[in-house]
Structure formats: C-alpha cells, structure tokens
Amino acid sequence: MKDQSSITALVSAFSRAYHSHYDYPKVFDDSVAAKLITAEEFGQGRSNRVENMVKMAAGSGEPMKSCFSFTELERLLENADLLVYEHLSPNEINERYYNHRQDYLSAFETIHYIHAVKR
C-alpha cells in the first residue's frame, strides 16, 4: 500500500473539508483539510458515504457484520420480548427531520430508525 492513504485518514480529511466548506454557521474552519485530499477523493466521499462509513467502522475495529430486513429485525425483537413501536425508512427520516433544512444534510440511504418498546 505504498503511497496510499488509509480509508480512516481519507474519511477524516473528507469530513473536515466537507464541514469546513458547507457548514453554516461554522463550528470550525479547517482550510487545510481540503488540501489533503484530491478533488476526486472529495467527490467520491460525497457519493460513497455508505461505503466509506462501512470501511471506517471496519478500520476502527468494529466492522458492521449484520444487515437485517425489517421482517428479520421484527422477529429478533419479538424474541427479545420487544415490539416495534415506530419504524422510519430513510425517506420518512428525510421528510420528518431534514426537508426543512437548507443545507446538505440528509438521512443515510441504508439506515432505518426503529423505536422498540418492551411488551
């Protein structure tokens, strides 16, 4: 891996550059971060955020090992004596929490919100 950046370093630089460029009001301003990655890497960071999230989790030693359909998750919760009280898809999360925003933020396209309650 000579002359290749680690995925953790790339995601970190991308995140700092992205927030420095788009956040308003600015929480921090990191003008150096954008110089650490190429325009291509910046573009890939925007378009591959789920892939990058999975790689970063793996790089931190906590890989994402499971993926469940709603039916599978509902069954697992029932076995634990829990019921699904609310389920929001990424589109529903966007409608409820992000549509009123004027920035770049949006729900991750592969992450659902499930509120489970004890039976």
PDB file of C-alpha atoms in Angstrom, residues 6-118:
ATOM      1  CA  SER A   6      -5.770   4.827   4.751  1.00  0.00           C
ATOM      2  CA  ILE A   7      -9.548   4.943   4.473  1.00  0.00           C
ATOM      3  CA  THR A   8      -9.744   6.376   8.003  1.00  0.00           C
ATOM      4  CA  ALA A   9      -7.428   9.255   7.064  1.00  0.00           C
ATOM      5  CA  LEU A  10      -9.373   9.914   3.855  1.00  0.00           C
ATOM      6  CA  VAL A  11     -12.763   9.892   5.592  1.00  0.00           C
ATOM      7  CA  SER A  12     -11.436  12.128   8.348  1.00  0.00           C
ATOM      8  CA  ALA A  13      -9.981  14.626   5.865  1.00  0.00           C
ATOM      9  CA  PHE A  14     -13.139  14.488   3.744  1.00  0.00           C
ATOM     10  CA  SER A  15     -15.360  15.086   6.765  1.00  0.00           C
ATOM     11  CA  ARG A  16     -13.334  18.080   7.942  1.00  0.00           C
ATOM     12  CA  ALA A  17     -13.130  19.540   4.423  1.00  0.00           C
ATOM     13  CA  TYR A  18     -16.839  18.990   3.798  1.00  0.00           C
ATOM     14  CA  HIS A  19     -17.971  20.600   7.044  1.00  0.00           C
ATOM     15  CA  SER A  20     -15.482  23.444   6.641  1.00  0.00           C
ATOM     16  CA  HIS A  21     -16.883  24.165   3.189  1.00  0.00           C
ATOM     17  CA  TYR A  22     -20.629  23.678   3.784  1.00  0.00           C
ATOM     18  CA  ASP A  23     -21.424  24.288   7.467  1.00  0.00           C
ATOM     19  CA  TYR A  24     -23.261  27.445   8.384  1.00  0.00           C
ATOM     20  CA  PRO A  25     -22.848  28.771  10.914  1.00  0.00           C
ATOM     21  CA  LYS A  26     -19.302  27.442  11.022  1.00  0.00           C
ATOM     22  CA  VAL A  27     -18.468  25.399  14.078  1.00  0.00           C
ATOM     23  CA  PHE A  28     -14.861  25.114  12.951  1.00  0.00           C
ATOM     24  CA  ASP A  29     -12.994  26.080   9.831  1.00  0.00           C
ATOM     25  CA  ASP A  30     -10.305  23.663   8.644  1.00  0.00           C
ATOM     26  CA  SER A  31      -8.872  25.130   5.460  1.00  0.00           C
ATOM     27  CA  VAL A  32      -6.018  22.608   5.419  1.00  0.00           C
ATOM     28  CA  ALA A  33      -8.246  19.502   5.199  1.00  0.00           C
ATOM     29  CA  ALA A  34      -9.330  20.257   1.627  1.00  0.00           C
ATOM     30  CA  LYS A  35      -5.667  20.407   0.603  1.00  0.00           C
ATOM     31  CA  LEU A  36      -5.032  16.911   1.993  1.00  0.00           C
ATOM     32  CA  ILE A  37      -7.351  15.178  -0.477  1.00  0.00           C
ATOM     33  CA  THR A  38      -7.788  15.397  -4.222  1.00  0.00           C
ATOM     34  CA  ALA A  39     -10.920  16.735  -5.904  1.00  0.00           C
ATOM     35  CA  GLU A  40     -11.628  13.151  -6.983  1.00  0.00           C
ATOM     36  CA  GLU A  41     -11.410  11.887  -3.387  1.00  0.00           C
ATOM     37  CA  PHE A  42     -13.683  14.718  -2.262  1.00  0.00           C
ATOM     38  CA  GLY A  43     -16.237  13.761  -4.933  1.00  0.00           C
ATOM     39  CA  GLN A  44     -16.001  10.082  -4.019  1.00  0.00           C
ATOM     40  CA  GLY A  45     -16.561  10.951  -0.365  1.00  0.00           C
ATOM     41  CA  ARG A  46     -19.822  12.632  -1.238  1.00  0.00           C
ATOM     42  CA  SER A  47     -21.071   9.816  -3.459  1.00  0.00           C
ATOM     43  CA  ASN A  48     -19.801   6.800  -1.481  1.00  0.00           C
ATOM     44  CA  ARG A  49     -20.713   7.801   2.045  1.00  0.00           C
ATOM     45  CA  VAL A  50     -22.293   4.460   2.995  1.00  0.00           C
ATOM     46  CA  GLU A  51     -19.319   2.531   1.630  1.00  0.00           C
ATOM     47  CA  ASN A  52     -16.982   4.899   3.478  1.00  0.00           C
ATOM     48  CA  MET A  53     -18.954   4.502   6.713  1.00  0.00           C
ATOM     49  CA  VAL A  54     -18.647   0.699   6.491  1.00  0.00           C
ATOM     50  CA  LYS A  55     -14.902   0.932   5.749  1.00  0.00           C
ATOM     51  CA  MET A  56     -14.326   3.373   8.585  1.00  0.00           C
ATOM     52  CA  ALA A  57     -16.194   1.145  11.048  1.00  0.00           C
ATOM     53  CA  ALA A  58     -14.056  -1.807   9.944  1.00  0.00           C
ATOM     54  CA  GLY A  59     -10.896   0.296  10.231  1.00  0.00           C
ATOM     55  CA  SER A  60     -11.810   1.245  13.806  1.00  0.00           C
ATOM     56  CA  GLY A  61     -12.009  -2.417  14.782  1.00  0.00           C
ATOM     57  CA  GLU A  62     -15.816  -2.521  14.893  1.00  0.00           C
ATOM     58  CA  PRO A  63     -16.887  -3.858  11.486  1.00  0.00           C
ATOM     59  CA  MET A  64     -20.552  -3.879  10.564  1.00  0.00           C
ATOM     60  CA  LYS A  65     -21.321  -7.574  10.395  1.00  0.00           C
ATOM     61  CA  SER A  66     -25.090  -7.646  10.208  1.00  0.00           C
ATOM     62  CA  CYS A  67     -27.781  -6.447   7.909  1.00  0.00           C
ATOM     63  CA  PHE A  68     -31.422  -7.263   8.520  1.00  0.00           C
ATOM     64  CA  SER A  69     -34.639  -6.939   6.601  1.00  0.00           C
ATOM     65  CA  PHE A  70     -37.476  -5.349   8.557  1.00  0.00           C
ATOM     66  CA  THR A  71     -39.149  -8.767   8.910  1.00  0.00           C
ATOM     67  CA  GLU A  72     -35.958 -10.339  10.305  1.00  0.00           C
ATOM     68  CA  LEU A  73     -35.427  -7.492  12.737  1.00  0.00           C
ATOM     69  CA  GLU A  74     -39.041  -7.585  13.867  1.00  0.00           C
ATOM     70  CA  ARG A  75     -38.691 -11.328  14.593  1.00  0.00           C
ATOM     71  CA  LEU A  76     -35.464 -10.767  16.552  1.00  0.00           C
ATOM     72  CA  LEU A  77     -37.117  -8.029  18.596  1.00  0.00           C
ATOM     73  CA  GLU A  78     -40.145 -10.231  19.295  1.00  0.00           C
ATOM     74  CA  ASN A  79     -37.813 -12.992  20.531  1.00  0.00           C
ATOM     75  CA  ALA A  80     -36.385 -10.424  22.956  1.00  0.00           C
ATOM     76  CA  ASP A  81     -39.923  -9.549  24.141  1.00  0.00           C
ATOM     77  CA  LEU A  82     -39.916  -6.219  22.298  1.00  0.00           C
ATOM     78  CA  LEU A  83     -42.375  -4.719  19.837  1.00  0.00           C
ATOM     79  CA  VAL A  84     -41.756  -2.242  17.043  1.00  0.00           C
ATOM     80  CA  TYR A  85     -43.454   0.967  18.141  1.00  0.00           C
ATOM     81  CA  GLU A  86     -42.249   3.041  15.198  1.00  0.00           C
ATOM     82  CA  HIS A  87     -40.280   2.370  12.013  1.00  0.00           C
ATOM     83  CA  LEU A  88     -38.985   5.137   9.767  1.00  0.00           C
ATOM     84  CA  SER A  89     -37.439   4.496   6.370  1.00  0.00           C
ATOM     85  CA  PRO A  90     -34.701   6.818   5.078  1.00  0.00           C
ATOM     86  CA  ASN A  91     -37.338   8.705   3.046  1.00  0.00           C
ATOM     87  CA  GLU A  92     -39.521   9.138   6.128  1.00  0.00           C
ATOM     88  CA  ILE A  93     -36.492  10.293   8.156  1.00  0.00           C
ATOM     89  CA  ASN A  94     -35.751  12.872   5.462  1.00  0.00           C
ATOM     90  CA  GLU A  95     -39.370  14.075   5.427  1.00  0.00           C
ATOM     91  CA  ARG A  96     -39.560  14.383   9.202  1.00  0.00           C
ATOM     92  CA  TYR A  97     -36.117  15.710  10.091  1.00  0.00           C
ATOM     93  CA  TYR A  98     -34.306  17.068   7.035  1.00  0.00           C
ATOM     94  CA  ASN A  99     -36.700  18.541   4.451  1.00  0.00           C
ATOM     95  CA  HIS A 100     -36.932  21.883   6.272  1.00  0.00           C
ATOM     96  CA  ARG A 101     -33.150  22.284   6.301  1.00  0.00           C
ATOM     97  CA  GLN A 102     -31.291  24.490   3.856  1.00  0.00           C
ATOM     98  CA  ASP A 103     -28.003  22.559   3.961  1.00  0.00           C
ATOM     99  CA  TYR A 104     -26.553  19.337   2.561  1.00  0.00           C
ATOM    100  CA  LEU A 105     -27.612  17.021   5.389  1.00  0.00           C
ATOM    101  CA  SER A 106     -29.850  14.038   4.694  1.00  0.00           C
ATOM    102  CA  ALA A 107     -30.575  10.601   6.096  1.00  0.00           C
ATOM    103  CA  PHE A 108     -28.267   7.757   5.165  1.00  0.00           C
ATOM    104  CA  GLU A 109     -29.962   5.856   2.371  1.00  0.00           C
ATOM    105  CA  THR A 110     -29.447   2.468   4.046  1.00  0.00           C
ATOM    106  CA  ILE A 111     -30.240   3.275   7.688  1.00  0.00           C
ATOM    107  CA  HIS A 112     -33.715   2.950   9.155  1.00  0.00           C
ATOM    108  CA  TYR A 113     -34.904   4.180  12.545  1.00  0.00           C
ATOM    109  CA  ILE A 114     -36.704   1.663  14.733  1.00  0.00           C
ATOM    110  CA  HIS A 115     -38.179   2.518  18.113  1.00  0.00           C
ATOM    111  CA  ALA A 116     -38.824  -0.693  20.013  1.00  0.00           C
ATOM    112  CA  VAL A 117     -40.680  -0.980  23.313  1.00  0.00           C
ATOM    113  CA  LYS A 118     -40.940  -3.696  25.944  1.00  0.00           C
TER     114      LYS A 118
END
